Each structure stands twice: as C-alpha cells, then as structure tokens.
Tab-separated table of C-alpha atoms in Angstrom:
chain	number	residue	atom	x	y	z
A	1	MET	CA	-10.016	-43.905	-44.015
A	2	PRO	CA	-11.997	-45.219	-46.412
A	3	ASP	CA	-14.263	-43.431	-48.947
A	4	ALA	CA	-18.044	-44.086	-48.325
A	5	ILE	CA	-18.376	-45.899	-50.261
A	6	ASP	CA	-16.212	-48.981	-48.465
A	7	ARG	CA	-17.435	-47.809	-45.444
A	8	TYR	CA	-21.295	-47.214	-46.615
A	9	VAL	CA	-22.103	-48.874	-49.501
A	10	ILE	CA	-20.252	-52.955	-49.676
A	11	ALA	CA	-21.752	-54.138	-46.678
A	12	ARG	CA	-25.122	-52.486	-46.873
A	13	TYR	CA	-26.464	-51.741	-49.855
A	14	ALA	CA	-28.021	-56.316	-51.080
A	15	LYS	CA	-29.912	-55.727	-47.598
A	16	LEU	CA	-31.115	-52.973	-48.419
A	17	LEU	CA	-32.170	-53.464	-51.493
A	18	HIS	CA	-35.641	-55.114	-51.719
A	19	GLY	CA	-35.892	-54.331	-48.218
A	20	ASN	CA	-34.503	-57.878	-47.562
A	21	PHE	CA	-32.940	-57.366	-44.252
A	22	ALA	CA	-36.710	-57.860	-43.620
A	23	GLY	CA	-35.504	-61.378	-43.072
A	24	MET	CA	-33.541	-60.915	-40.832
A	25	MET	CA	-35.973	-59.250	-38.290
A	26	SER	CA	-36.467	-62.462	-35.829
A	27	GLY	CA	-32.915	-62.945	-35.174
A	28	PRO	CA	-30.084	-60.867	-33.262
A	29	GLU	CA	-28.459	-60.140	-36.458
A	30	GLY	CA	-30.788	-58.131	-37.866
A	31	GLU	CA	-31.214	-55.499	-35.082
A	32	THR	CA	-26.927	-55.018	-35.251
A	33	PHE	CA	-27.995	-54.084	-39.049
A	34	LEU	CA	-30.252	-51.803	-38.163
A	35	ARG	CA	-28.521	-49.920	-35.315
A	36	ASP	CA	-25.429	-49.461	-37.318
A	37	LEU	CA	-28.154	-48.532	-40.181
A	38	VAL	CA	-29.467	-45.606	-37.543
A	39	GLU	CA	-25.568	-44.872	-36.148
A	40	ASP	CA	-24.100	-43.676	-39.952
A	41	ALA	CA	-27.339	-42.427	-41.279
A	42	ARG	CA	-26.091	-40.118	-38.273
A	43	ALA	CA	-22.584	-40.000	-39.084
A	44	ILE	CA	-22.513	-39.113	-42.462
A	45	THR	CA	-22.023	-36.083	-43.488
A	46	ASP	CA	-23.530	-33.959	-46.214
A	47	ASP	CA	-20.190	-34.528	-47.994
A	48	GLU	CA	-20.769	-38.118	-47.888
A	49	LEU	CA	-24.139	-38.080	-49.036
A	50	GLU	CA	-23.947	-35.953	-53.011
A	51	GLU	CA	-20.527	-38.714	-53.304
A	52	LEU	CA	-22.708	-41.836	-53.430
A	53	LEU	CA	-25.900	-39.603	-54.772
A	54	ALA	CA	-23.396	-39.431	-57.796
A	55	ALA	CA	-22.190	-42.640	-58.253
A	56	ASP	CA	-24.186	-45.988	-59.361
A	57	TRP	CA	-28.147	-47.737	-58.035
A	58	ARG	CA	-25.969	-49.522	-55.015
A	59	PRO	CA	-24.725	-46.578	-53.487
A	60	ARG	CA	-28.301	-44.070	-54.473
A	61	ILE	CA	-30.024	-46.326	-52.834
A	62	THR	CA	-27.958	-46.971	-49.487
A	63	ALA	CA	-27.729	-42.825	-49.546
A	64	ALA	CA	-31.880	-42.625	-50.172
A	65	TRP	CA	-32.272	-45.245	-47.688
A	66	LEU	CA	-29.986	-43.243	-45.186
A	67	ILE	CA	-31.490	-40.085	-45.874
A	68	GLY	CA	-35.037	-41.707	-44.417
A	69	VAL	CA	-33.277	-43.240	-41.577
A	70	ASP	CA	-31.749	-39.975	-40.396
A	71	ARG	CA	-34.849	-38.053	-42.239
A	72	ARG	CA	-32.665	-35.236	-43.611
A	73	THR	CA	-35.563	-33.648	-45.832
A	74	ALA	CA	-32.756	-30.939	-47.166
A	75	TRP	CA	-32.390	-33.660	-49.486
A	76	ARG	CA	-36.399	-33.777	-50.782
A	77	GLY	CA	-34.782	-31.715	-54.154
A	78	ARG	CA	-32.057	-33.890	-55.175
A	79	LEU	CA	-34.304	-37.485	-53.580
A	80	ARG	CA	-37.004	-35.537	-56.505
A	81	GLU	CA	-34.752	-34.860	-59.268
A	82	LEU	CA	-32.802	-38.302	-58.826
A	83	PHE	CA	-36.250	-40.380	-58.499
A	84	LEU	CA	-37.978	-38.725	-61.392
A	85	LYS	CA	-35.182	-38.841	-63.609
A	86	SER	CA	-35.268	-42.669	-63.020
A	87	ASP	CA	-32.444	-43.698	-64.467
A	88	LEU	CA	-31.115	-46.168	-62.397
A	89	VAL	CA	-32.322	-49.442	-61.999
A	90	PHE	CA	-33.564	-49.743	-57.835
A	91	ALA	CA	-31.839	-46.797	-56.252
A	92	GLY	CA	-35.805	-45.642	-56.628
A	93	GLN	CA	-36.161	-48.114	-53.419
A	94	GLY	CA	-34.533	-46.222	-51.751
A	95	TYR	CA	-36.199	-42.563	-52.747
A	96	CYS	CA	-39.454	-44.322	-51.654
A	97	PHE	CA	-38.354	-44.879	-47.911
A	98	ALA	CA	-36.850	-41.074	-47.820
A	99	LEU	CA	-39.838	-39.630	-48.852
A	100	ALA	CA	-41.851	-42.114	-47.060
A	101	ARG	CA	-40.077	-41.147	-43.621
A	102	PHE	CA	-40.713	-37.901	-44.588
A	103	GLY	CA	-43.645	-38.289	-44.626
A	104	THR	CA	-45.638	-34.881	-45.388
A	105	ILE	CA	-47.512	-33.471	-48.893
A	106	ALA	CA	-44.609	-32.574	-50.465
A	107	ASP	CA	-42.766	-35.801	-50.373
A	108	ALA	CA	-46.979	-37.041	-51.443
A	109	GLU	CA	-46.904	-35.156	-54.522
A	110	ILE	CA	-43.228	-36.023	-55.054
A	111	LEU	CA	-44.665	-39.836	-55.074
A	112	VAL	CA	-47.547	-38.135	-56.986
A	113	SER	CA	-45.834	-36.439	-59.456
A	114	TYR	CA	-43.265	-39.874	-60.773
A	115	LEU	CA	-46.894	-42.081	-60.856
A	116	ASP	CA	-48.189	-40.094	-62.658
A	117	ARG	CA	-45.383	-40.183	-65.232
A	118	TYR	CA	-44.160	-44.119	-65.136
A	119	LEU	CA	-47.953	-45.751	-64.712
A	120	ALA	CA	-48.895	-44.813	-67.884
A	121	ARG	CA	-45.869	-46.528	-69.137
A	122	PRO	CA	-46.866	-50.154	-68.627
A	123	ASP	CA	-43.633	-51.184	-70.423
A	124	LEU	CA	-41.769	-49.375	-67.911
A	125	ARG	CA	-41.014	-51.549	-64.952
A	126	TYR	CA	-39.093	-49.763	-62.411
A	127	ASP	CA	-40.628	-48.812	-58.726
A	128	GLN	CA	-44.248	-48.290	-58.852
A	129	GLU	CA	-44.625	-50.572	-56.869
A	130	TRP	CA	-43.026	-49.397	-53.882
A	131	ALA	CA	-43.848	-46.434	-55.003
A	132	LEU	CA	-47.657	-46.092	-54.878
A	133	ALA	CA	-46.880	-48.742	-51.835
A	134	ALA	CA	-44.692	-44.688	-50.050
A	135	LEU	CA	-47.806	-43.559	-51.236
A	136	HIS	CA	-50.187	-45.732	-49.748
A	137	HIS	CA	-47.994	-44.635	-46.410
A	138	VAL	CA	-47.478	-41.550	-46.187
A	139	ASP	CA	-51.551	-41.539	-47.111
A	140	ALA	CA	-51.998	-43.616	-43.738
A	141	ASP	CA	-50.231	-41.186	-41.967
A	142	LEU	CA	-51.532	-37.804	-43.099
A	143	THR	CA	-54.548	-39.504	-43.207
A	144	THR	CA	-55.060	-38.136	-46.531
A	145	GLY	CA	-56.162	-40.265	-50.011
A	146	TYR	CA	-53.452	-39.721	-52.469
A	147	THR	CA	-53.554	-43.541	-53.917
A	148	SER	CA	-57.012	-43.530	-54.486
A	149	ARG	CA	-56.940	-41.488	-57.469
A	150	TYR	CA	-54.525	-44.353	-58.885
A	151	LEU	CA	-56.852	-47.181	-57.574
A	152	ARG	CA	-60.530	-46.821	-58.876
A	153	PRO	CA	-61.795	-48.745	-62.244
A	154	GLY	CA	-60.017	-48.112	-65.333
A	155	GLY	CA	-56.732	-46.047	-62.659
A	156	LEU	CA	-53.195	-45.944	-63.105
A	157	TRP	CA	-52.561	-48.499	-61.266
A	158	GLU	CA	-54.897	-51.277	-63.459
A	159	SER	CA	-53.522	-50.760	-66.893
A	160	TRP	CA	-49.790	-50.719	-65.246
A	161	SER	CA	-50.433	-54.066	-63.698
A	162	ALA	CA	-52.275	-55.663	-65.560
A	163	LYS	CA	-49.325	-55.285	-67.956
A	164	ASN	CA	-46.919	-56.275	-64.900
A	165	SER	CA	-47.707	-58.273	-62.106
A	166	THR	CA	-47.886	-57.770	-58.621
A	167	ASP	CA	-49.035	-57.997	-55.679
A	168	LEU	CA	-50.188	-54.746	-54.927
A	169	PRO	CA	-51.295	-55.731	-51.251
A	170	PHE	CA	-48.307	-57.565	-50.263
A	171	GLN	CA	-46.032	-54.400	-51.264
A	172	THR	CA	-47.913	-52.224	-49.441
A	173	ARG	CA	-47.847	-54.306	-45.478
A	174	TYR	CA	-44.325	-55.019	-46.021
A	175	PHE	CA	-43.274	-51.514	-47.371
A	176	ASP	CA	-45.475	-50.254	-44.070
A	177	LEU	CA	-43.409	-52.769	-42.113
A	178	LEU	CA	-39.726	-51.821	-42.909
A	179	CYS	CA	-40.883	-48.015	-42.423
A	180	SER	CA	-41.515	-50.003	-39.039
A	181	HIS	CA	-38.260	-51.751	-38.254
A	182	VAL	CA	-36.710	-47.909	-38.714
A	183	GLN	CA	-38.365	-46.388	-37.066
A	184	ARG	CA	-37.921	-49.462	-34.277
A	185	ALA	CA	-34.611	-48.776	-34.353
A	186	VAL	CA	-34.740	-45.032	-34.312
A	187	HIS	CA	-36.065	-44.884	-31.217
A	188	ALA	CA	-33.859	-47.376	-29.619
A	189	ALA	CA	-30.847	-45.281	-31.051
A	190	GLY	CA	-32.465	-41.725	-29.192
A	191	VAL	CA	-33.811	-44.379	-25.405
A	192	ARG	CA	-29.780	-45.185	-25.469
A	193	ARG	CA	-28.353	-41.919	-26.156
C-alpha cells in the first residue's frame, strides 16, 4: 500500500497550490479532481493526516485542504500552531482554506491572530492575502466584521499592501469561488451516497 504522500499528495498538490484547480472547472477534469478530493478527504485517517502535516509544504497544503473539505474541526489546534509559525511557503494557503471551511468565531480569531502578526511585517510576504480573503469569507458567512479593522484607512492592510502589490478584491472573489467549487462537490458527493 502506498504511503500517504504517494496516495494523497503527488498528483494533487500542484492543483491545490494557489487554487490552480479552478482553471480546470470548465471541464470534466475539474469535477473529477474535486470528486476525488472529497472522497479522499473522507477516507484519509488521522495518522495519515499527521504524517502529511509533519512533512514539507506540499503534504501540508494537501493535508489542510483535505481537513477543510471534510470539515475536520478536531485539527483546528494543529492548523493554528502551524499557521502562526509559518515556517514553510505556501502551506498557509491550505490552512486558510480549512479555517474558512470550518467558519466559526474560533477560526476567525485564528485568522485575526495571523493577520495581526504578519501584516505588521510588510517585509514578509507569506499568505496574508489568503488569510484576509479567508477572514472575509468567514465574515460573510457569520455576518461579522473582522476584516474592517484591517481595511480602514491607515490600517495594517494598507501599509502591508503598499509594499506587497496584491489585488484584494480579486483575491476575495477567487477565494470565495474556490470554496464554492468545493462546497458543490461535497454536496454532490452527499447526494450520491
């Protein structure tokens, strides 16, 4: 039996990175990718997830997406620890997705902790735009206003984005689109059961 990295990561991480799978959604390849992602999110064991989270960024981003797809909130604390540490590139994108999929006040507070720490460092370009887009997504679901503290004139986002060119309106729409694609796939899998 292949190990967790061979089974879940090798053919998937590049499509999860930056939400690249969105470019496949106009054809059957995209539907197949998401159907398989949902099935694997339900099938992966906690031991396999831990193996992935202990590895490099490719397994971590994949594990976070699998955790988020299946809304395995028991992993919230581990994701928080890894996200706030931010020791590997790109993995934070998956953590943002998972926290947005969980979508509770606790998840918003993790995103806030990250943004408070890393928006204050304009010299670091990690996953700040993903985190703000995820927080915006949670705000929309919960009808809260966490993002407003970052977006006001003179706020942390303004100073960070002045040194890190990014298109936040695009990023938030794109993030919402990714979440929507996943939600449709999860719903379709539930209907097939």
